[in-house]
Short mmCIF file of N, CA and C in Angstrom, two decimals:
data_model
loop_
_atom_site.label_atom_id
_atom_site.label_comp_id
_atom_site.label_asym_id
_atom_site.label_seq_id
_atom_site.Cartn_x
_atom_site.Cartn_y
_atom_site.Cartn_z
N UNK A 1 0.83 -1.17 0.05
CA UNK A 1 0.06 -0.07 -0.07
C UNK A 1 0.78 1.37 -0.08
N UNK A 2 2.19 1.08 0.36
CA UNK A 2 2.88 2.26 0.40
C UNK A 2 3.00 3.14 -0.86
N UNK A 3 3.05 4.44 -0.82
CA UNK A 3 2.89 5.15 -2.12
C UNK A 3 4.18 5.27 -2.61
N UNK A 4 4.53 4.99 -3.99
CA UNK A 4 5.78 5.24 -4.69
C UNK A 4 5.66 6.44 -5.28
N UNK A 5 4.54 7.00 -5.81
CA UNK A 5 4.26 8.31 -6.45
C UNK A 5 2.85 8.70 -6.06
N UNK A 6 2.67 9.98 -6.34
CA UNK A 6 1.32 10.47 -6.14
C UNK A 6 1.25 10.91 -4.80
N UNK A 7 -0.13 11.22 -4.53
CA UNK A 7 -0.64 12.02 -3.08
C UNK A 7 -0.56 10.80 -2.11
N UNK A 8 -0.14 11.17 -1.00
CA UNK A 8 -0.42 10.29 0.17
C UNK A 8 -2.00 10.24 0.42
N UNK A 9 -2.46 9.04 0.60
CA UNK A 9 -4.02 8.70 1.04
C UNK A 9 -4.00 8.49 2.39
N UNK A 10 -4.92 9.15 3.08
CA UNK A 10 -5.08 9.03 4.48
C UNK A 10 -6.69 8.89 4.73
N UNK A 11 -7.11 7.89 5.50
CA UNK A 11 -8.48 7.71 6.00
C UNK A 11 -8.37 8.27 7.39
N UNK A 12 -9.27 9.24 7.37
CA UNK A 12 -9.47 9.77 8.83
C UNK A 12 -10.73 9.31 9.42
N UNK A 13 -10.72 8.72 10.52
CA UNK A 13 -11.86 8.10 11.13
C UNK A 13 -12.26 8.40 12.59
N UNK A 14 -13.47 8.25 12.99
CA UNK A 14 -13.89 8.34 14.40
C UNK A 14 -14.57 7.11 14.76
N UNK A 15 -13.67 6.26 15.52
CA UNK A 15 -14.20 4.94 15.95
C UNK A 15 -15.17 4.96 16.94
N UNK A 16 -16.00 3.96 17.19
CA UNK A 16 -16.79 4.02 18.54
C UNK A 16 -17.79 4.98 18.50
N UNK A 17 -18.20 5.25 19.72
CA UNK A 17 -19.58 5.97 20.06
C UNK A 17 -19.29 7.45 20.13
N UNK A 18 -18.01 7.89 20.21
CA UNK A 18 -17.79 9.35 20.22
C UNK A 18 -18.32 10.26 19.28
N UNK A 19 -19.00 11.26 19.60
CA UNK A 19 -19.74 12.06 18.59
C UNK A 19 -19.13 13.31 18.46
N UNK A 20 -17.95 13.52 18.81
CA UNK A 20 -17.32 14.85 18.66
C UNK A 20 -16.22 14.83 17.59
N UNK A 21 -16.53 15.30 16.36
CA UNK A 21 -15.62 15.18 15.29
C UNK A 21 -15.05 16.42 14.76
N UNK A 22 -15.11 17.56 15.53
CA UNK A 22 -14.66 18.92 15.08
C UNK A 22 -13.04 18.67 14.74
N UNK A 23 -12.47 18.00 15.67
CA UNK A 23 -10.91 17.85 15.52
C UNK A 23 -10.56 16.95 14.39
N UNK A 24 -11.26 15.86 14.15
CA UNK A 24 -11.00 14.96 12.99
C UNK A 24 -11.21 15.89 11.84
N UNK A 25 -12.25 16.60 11.72
CA UNK A 25 -12.54 17.52 10.53
C UNK A 25 -11.45 18.47 10.26
N UNK A 26 -10.96 19.03 11.24
CA UNK A 26 -9.80 19.97 11.20
C UNK A 26 -8.57 19.20 10.60
N UNK A 27 -8.22 18.13 11.05
CA UNK A 27 -7.09 17.33 10.75
C UNK A 27 -7.37 16.97 9.16
N UNK A 28 -8.52 16.50 8.78
CA UNK A 28 -8.56 15.99 7.52
C UNK A 28 -8.46 17.19 6.54
N UNK A 29 -9.08 18.43 6.99
CA UNK A 29 -8.90 19.58 6.05
C UNK A 29 -7.43 19.99 5.87
N UNK A 30 -6.68 19.95 6.97
CA UNK A 30 -5.37 20.32 7.00
C UNK A 30 -4.47 19.27 6.14
N UNK A 31 -4.66 17.98 6.26
CA UNK A 31 -4.17 17.11 5.39
C UNK A 31 -4.44 17.37 3.94
N UNK A 32 -5.71 17.56 3.75
CA UNK A 32 -6.05 17.84 2.23
C UNK A 32 -5.50 19.09 1.80
N UNK A 33 -5.67 20.13 2.47
CA UNK A 33 -4.93 21.33 2.10
C UNK A 33 -3.36 21.27 1.81
N UNK A 34 -2.72 20.19 2.40
CA UNK A 34 -1.27 19.93 2.25
C UNK A 34 -1.19 19.01 1.04
N UNK A 35 -2.14 18.67 0.19
CA UNK A 35 -2.03 18.00 -0.86
C UNK A 35 -2.15 16.48 -0.88
N UNK A 36 -2.65 16.00 0.22
CA UNK A 36 -2.90 14.61 0.52
C UNK A 36 -4.58 14.32 0.05
N UNK A 37 -4.62 13.12 -0.23
CA UNK A 37 -5.99 12.69 -0.47
C UNK A 37 -6.42 12.23 0.66
N UNK A 38 -7.75 12.63 1.13
CA UNK A 38 -8.21 12.23 2.43
C UNK A 38 -9.63 11.65 2.35
N UNK A 39 -9.83 10.59 3.04
CA UNK A 39 -11.28 10.17 3.09
C UNK A 39 -11.70 10.34 4.45
N UNK A 40 -12.58 10.82 4.82
CA UNK A 40 -13.37 11.21 6.18
C UNK A 40 -14.48 10.18 6.31
N UNK A 41 -14.40 9.18 7.17
CA UNK A 41 -15.47 8.11 7.22
C UNK A 41 -16.57 8.51 8.08
N UNK A 42 -16.56 9.70 8.81
CA UNK A 42 -17.82 10.12 9.52
C UNK A 42 -17.76 9.62 10.92
N UNK A 43 -18.93 9.78 11.74
CA UNK A 43 -18.95 9.43 13.12
C UNK A 43 -19.44 7.82 13.11
N UNK A 44 -18.90 7.34 14.25
CA UNK A 44 -19.56 6.04 14.75
C UNK A 44 -19.02 5.01 14.05
N UNK A 45 -17.79 4.85 13.57
CA UNK A 45 -17.30 3.81 12.62
C UNK A 45 -16.83 2.65 13.59
N UNK A 46 -16.98 1.49 13.09
CA UNK A 46 -16.45 0.20 13.76
C UNK A 46 -15.14 -0.02 13.27
N UNK A 47 -14.19 -0.62 13.94
CA UNK A 47 -13.00 -0.86 13.47
C UNK A 47 -12.92 -1.76 12.09
N UNK A 48 -13.86 -2.64 11.91
CA UNK A 48 -14.10 -3.30 10.74
C UNK A 48 -14.38 -2.35 9.50
N UNK A 49 -15.21 -1.49 9.70
CA UNK A 49 -15.64 -0.36 8.79
C UNK A 49 -14.34 0.38 8.41
N UNK A 50 -13.55 0.89 9.39
CA UNK A 50 -12.45 1.74 9.18
C UNK A 50 -11.31 0.94 8.28
N UNK A 51 -11.12 -0.40 8.57
CA UNK A 51 -10.20 -1.14 8.06
C UNK A 51 -10.70 -1.41 6.68
N UNK A 52 -11.82 -1.59 6.42
CA UNK A 52 -12.42 -1.92 5.01
C UNK A 52 -12.20 -0.95 4.18
N UNK A 53 -12.53 0.31 4.62
CA UNK A 53 -12.44 1.70 4.00
C UNK A 53 -10.89 1.84 3.54
N UNK A 54 -9.98 1.72 4.50
CA UNK A 54 -8.76 1.89 4.12
C UNK A 54 -8.08 0.99 2.96
N UNK A 55 -8.61 -0.33 3.09
CA UNK A 55 -8.12 -1.26 2.05
C UNK A 55 -8.80 -0.75 0.76
N UNK A 56 -10.09 -0.56 0.75
CA UNK A 56 -10.80 -0.25 -0.50
C UNK A 56 -10.39 1.15 -1.06
N UNK A 57 -9.77 2.00 -0.23
CA UNK A 57 -9.35 3.12 -0.86
C UNK A 57 -7.75 3.17 -1.01
N UNK A 58 -7.27 2.10 -0.79
CA UNK A 58 -5.81 1.98 -1.10
C UNK A 58 -5.06 3.06 -0.26
N UNK A 59 -5.43 3.11 1.15
CA UNK A 59 -4.80 4.18 1.81
C UNK A 59 -3.44 3.74 2.44
N UNK A 60 -2.68 4.83 2.57
CA UNK A 60 -1.35 4.72 3.06
C UNK A 60 -1.38 4.71 4.58
N UNK A 61 -2.34 5.40 5.08
CA UNK A 61 -2.46 5.70 6.59
C UNK A 61 -3.91 5.68 7.09
N UNK A 62 -4.04 5.58 8.44
CA UNK A 62 -5.31 5.77 8.98
C UNK A 62 -5.11 6.61 10.18
N UNK A 63 -5.90 7.72 10.23
CA UNK A 63 -5.71 8.68 11.35
C UNK A 63 -7.06 8.44 12.17
N UNK A 64 -6.86 8.12 13.44
CA UNK A 64 -7.97 7.99 14.42
C UNK A 64 -8.24 8.91 15.31
N UNK A 65 -9.31 9.47 15.63
CA UNK A 65 -9.52 10.51 16.51
C UNK A 65 -10.54 9.80 17.50
N UNK A 66 -10.13 9.92 18.79
CA UNK A 66 -10.82 9.51 19.97
C UNK A 66 -10.97 10.28 21.19
N UNK A 67 -12.08 10.63 21.56
CA UNK A 67 -12.37 11.53 22.74
C UNK A 67 -12.95 10.72 23.77
N UNK A 68 -13.46 9.41 23.58
CA UNK A 68 -14.32 8.70 24.40
C UNK A 68 -13.57 8.08 25.59
N UNK A 69 -12.23 7.80 25.52
CA UNK A 69 -11.67 6.87 26.49
C UNK A 69 -11.51 5.50 26.18
N UNK A 70 -12.09 5.01 24.76
CA UNK A 70 -11.98 3.77 24.45
C UNK A 70 -10.87 3.64 23.44
N UNK A 71 -9.74 4.32 23.53
CA UNK A 71 -8.52 4.31 22.61
C UNK A 71 -7.87 2.97 22.60
N UNK A 72 -7.70 2.50 23.91
CA UNK A 72 -6.84 1.23 24.17
C UNK A 72 -7.55 0.08 23.19
N UNK A 73 -8.80 0.05 23.38
CA UNK A 73 -9.72 -1.12 22.80
C UNK A 73 -9.73 -0.83 21.31
N UNK A 74 -10.06 0.24 20.76
CA UNK A 74 -10.41 0.63 19.33
C UNK A 74 -9.19 0.67 18.55
N UNK A 75 -8.14 1.28 19.11
CA UNK A 75 -6.90 1.32 18.46
C UNK A 75 -6.43 -0.02 18.11
N UNK A 76 -6.49 -0.89 19.08
CA UNK A 76 -5.75 -2.12 19.08
C UNK A 76 -6.79 -3.14 18.17
N UNK A 77 -8.11 -2.94 18.10
CA UNK A 77 -9.04 -3.57 17.22
C UNK A 77 -8.52 -3.31 15.65
N UNK A 78 -8.30 -2.06 15.41
CA UNK A 78 -7.78 -1.58 14.04
C UNK A 78 -6.55 -2.25 13.64
N UNK A 79 -5.58 -2.12 14.57
CA UNK A 79 -4.16 -2.76 14.32
C UNK A 79 -4.44 -4.26 14.08
N UNK A 80 -5.09 -5.03 14.92
CA UNK A 80 -5.40 -6.51 14.84
C UNK A 80 -6.08 -6.63 13.33
N UNK A 81 -7.10 -6.02 13.02
CA UNK A 81 -7.73 -6.26 11.96
C UNK A 81 -6.89 -5.84 10.49
N UNK A 82 -5.94 -4.98 10.67
CA UNK A 82 -4.95 -4.75 9.57
C UNK A 82 -4.29 -5.82 9.40
N UNK A 83 -3.47 -6.37 10.44
CA UNK A 83 -2.84 -7.55 10.44
C UNK A 83 -3.38 -8.67 9.83
N UNK A 84 -4.70 -9.00 10.26
CA UNK A 84 -5.55 -10.22 9.88
C UNK A 84 -5.89 -10.00 8.46
N UNK A 85 -6.02 -8.78 7.83
CA UNK A 85 -6.25 -8.52 6.45
C UNK A 85 -5.11 -8.30 5.50
N UNK A 86 -3.87 -8.74 6.13
CA UNK A 86 -2.48 -8.53 5.53
C UNK A 86 -2.47 -7.11 5.01
N UNK A 87 -2.82 -6.16 5.75
CA UNK A 87 -2.61 -4.68 5.49
C UNK A 87 -1.88 -3.97 6.50
N UNK A 88 -0.99 -4.65 7.23
CA UNK A 88 -0.23 -3.96 8.22
C UNK A 88 0.71 -2.92 7.84
N UNK A 89 0.79 -2.73 6.44
CA UNK A 89 1.63 -1.72 6.15
C UNK A 89 0.94 -0.30 6.03
N UNK A 90 -0.37 -0.39 6.21
CA UNK A 90 -1.07 0.97 6.38
C UNK A 90 -0.70 1.44 7.81
N UNK A 91 -0.04 2.73 7.84
CA UNK A 91 0.20 3.24 9.04
C UNK A 91 -0.79 3.57 9.94
N UNK A 92 -0.89 3.38 11.14
CA UNK A 92 -2.10 4.04 12.04
C UNK A 92 -1.40 5.01 12.97
N UNK A 93 -2.05 6.27 13.04
CA UNK A 93 -1.63 7.28 13.97
C UNK A 93 -2.98 7.67 14.48
N UNK A 94 -3.04 8.49 15.63
CA UNK A 94 -4.20 8.73 16.26
C UNK A 94 -3.99 10.22 17.25
N UNK A 95 -5.12 10.49 17.56
CA UNK A 95 -5.23 11.62 18.43
C UNK A 95 -6.34 11.59 19.24
N UNK A 96 -6.40 12.76 20.10
CA UNK A 96 -7.50 13.01 21.03
C UNK A 96 -7.19 12.96 22.36
N UNK A 97 -8.20 12.74 23.27
CA UNK A 97 -7.92 12.78 24.75
C UNK A 97 -7.21 11.41 25.19
N UNK A 98 -6.02 11.26 25.10
CA UNK A 98 -5.33 10.07 25.54
C UNK A 98 -4.32 10.38 26.52
N UNK A 99 -4.51 9.72 27.70
CA UNK A 99 -3.62 9.98 28.82
C UNK A 99 -2.10 9.63 28.43
N UNK A 100 -1.21 10.33 29.03
CA UNK A 100 0.16 10.23 28.57
C UNK A 100 0.63 8.70 29.08
N UNK A 101 -0.08 8.15 30.14
CA UNK A 101 0.38 6.56 30.42
C UNK A 101 -0.02 5.58 29.50
N UNK A 102 -1.00 6.00 28.58
CA UNK A 102 -1.48 5.13 27.62
C UNK A 102 -0.72 5.11 26.13
N UNK A 103 0.06 6.22 26.02
CA UNK A 103 0.66 6.51 24.79
C UNK A 103 1.74 5.22 24.52
N UNK A 104 2.72 5.11 25.35
CA UNK A 104 3.77 4.03 25.32
C UNK A 104 3.10 2.56 24.86
N UNK A 105 2.31 2.21 25.66
CA UNK A 105 1.54 0.80 25.27
C UNK A 105 0.78 0.97 24.00
N UNK A 106 0.22 2.02 23.68
CA UNK A 106 -0.34 2.18 22.35
C UNK A 106 0.69 2.03 21.12
N UNK A 107 1.75 2.59 21.39
CA UNK A 107 2.78 2.53 20.38
C UNK A 107 3.55 1.17 20.35
N UNK A 108 3.69 0.50 21.50
CA UNK A 108 3.99 -0.89 21.56
C UNK A 108 3.12 -1.85 20.69
N UNK A 109 2.04 -1.39 20.73
CA UNK A 109 1.00 -2.34 20.03
C UNK A 109 0.77 -2.09 18.63
N UNK A 110 1.54 -0.93 18.01
CA UNK A 110 1.60 -0.71 16.76
C UNK A 110 1.18 0.51 16.15
N UNK A 111 0.67 1.53 17.03
CA UNK A 111 0.14 2.81 16.77
C UNK A 111 1.41 3.62 16.46
N UNK A 112 1.60 4.12 15.25
CA UNK A 112 2.83 4.80 15.02
C UNK A 112 3.09 6.24 15.78
N UNK A 113 2.06 6.86 15.97
CA UNK A 113 2.27 8.10 16.68
C UNK A 113 0.94 8.46 17.32
N UNK A 114 0.93 9.30 18.52
CA UNK A 114 -0.16 9.82 19.11
C UNK A 114 -0.18 11.35 19.23
N UNK A 115 -1.21 12.13 18.85
CA UNK A 115 -1.18 13.61 18.96
C UNK A 115 -2.05 13.90 19.99
N UNK A 116 -1.62 14.61 20.99
CA UNK A 116 -2.61 15.06 22.03
C UNK A 116 -3.10 16.46 21.79
N UNK A 117 -4.10 16.92 22.72
CA UNK A 117 -4.51 18.30 22.71
C UNK A 117 -3.33 19.36 22.72
N UNK A 118 -3.56 20.23 21.61
CA UNK A 118 -2.17 21.15 21.61
C UNK A 118 -1.32 20.88 20.45
N UNK A 119 -1.36 19.69 19.87
CA UNK A 119 -0.50 19.46 18.64
C UNK A 119 -1.05 20.43 17.58
N UNK A 120 -0.22 21.08 16.83
CA UNK A 120 -0.62 21.86 15.85
C UNK A 120 -0.83 20.92 14.38
N UNK A 121 -1.70 21.54 13.59
CA UNK A 121 -1.94 20.97 12.38
C UNK A 121 -0.78 20.90 11.46
N UNK A 122 0.13 21.88 11.57
CA UNK A 122 1.51 21.83 10.80
C UNK A 122 2.29 20.69 11.35
N UNK A 123 2.44 20.47 12.70
CA UNK A 123 3.19 19.47 13.16
C UNK A 123 2.50 18.02 12.61
N UNK A 124 1.23 17.98 12.54
CA UNK A 124 0.68 16.68 12.25
C UNK A 124 0.97 16.37 10.68
N UNK A 125 0.78 17.44 9.76
CA UNK A 125 1.03 17.34 8.40
C UNK A 125 2.44 17.00 8.20
N UNK A 126 3.37 17.64 8.90
CA UNK A 126 4.81 17.36 8.71
C UNK A 126 5.16 15.91 9.14
N UNK A 127 4.53 15.47 10.27
CA UNK A 127 4.78 13.96 10.69
C UNK A 127 4.27 13.10 9.56
N UNK A 128 3.22 13.39 9.10
CA UNK A 128 2.50 12.45 8.09
C UNK A 128 3.67 12.40 6.83
N UNK A 129 3.92 13.57 6.44
CA UNK A 129 4.74 13.67 5.18
C UNK A 129 6.00 12.91 5.58
N UNK A 130 6.64 12.89 6.62
CA UNK A 130 7.86 12.37 6.94
C UNK A 130 7.68 10.76 7.20
N UNK A 131 6.45 10.41 7.69
CA UNK A 131 6.44 8.92 7.89
C UNK A 131 5.59 8.08 7.12
N UNK A 132 4.78 8.64 6.12
CA UNK A 132 3.86 7.95 5.48
C UNK A 132 4.34 7.98 4.04
N UNK A 133 4.15 6.93 3.36
CA UNK A 133 4.21 6.98 1.81
C UNK A 133 5.70 7.20 1.36
N UNK A 134 6.67 6.50 2.21
CA UNK A 134 7.95 6.72 1.80
C UNK A 134 8.20 5.73 0.77
N UNK A 135 8.74 5.91 -0.43
CA UNK A 135 9.04 4.67 -1.25
C UNK A 135 9.90 3.77 -0.56
N UNK A 136 9.51 2.32 -0.74
CA UNK A 136 10.30 1.22 -0.28
C UNK A 136 11.13 0.70 -1.34
N UNK A 137 12.23 0.98 -1.67
CA UNK A 137 13.15 0.30 -2.63
C UNK A 137 12.89 0.43 -3.90
N UNK A 138 12.03 1.05 -4.50
CA UNK A 138 11.77 1.10 -5.88
C UNK A 138 12.47 2.18 -6.67
#
């Protein structure tokens, strides 16, 4: 799924029952304005729906936004489903209200980066550019 040429493709998703999507929309818009192709899935997505969308859209990355406190369960489910679908090359990053103590375990589980409140859109765009879609040997 890695991008050798063309725009980076990112699925921005709101998993679970969290109904607050302003931050996700701001990030989706910032990534789009930076020249990336963005698919925003909308609210109340299951991990299965998110992974299916990422695979169907040939995404390079999934950005998850969570404010509900279910980040450990939902992020892990997305990572596990990507592995099961032989799509573990789709990078997962996330943001929202995530306690500092949960960040290291999420990264150990396979989440590439976590952005907490106060992260700038510019820093997120820069991180995505530096970590997603790098050509792999071609």
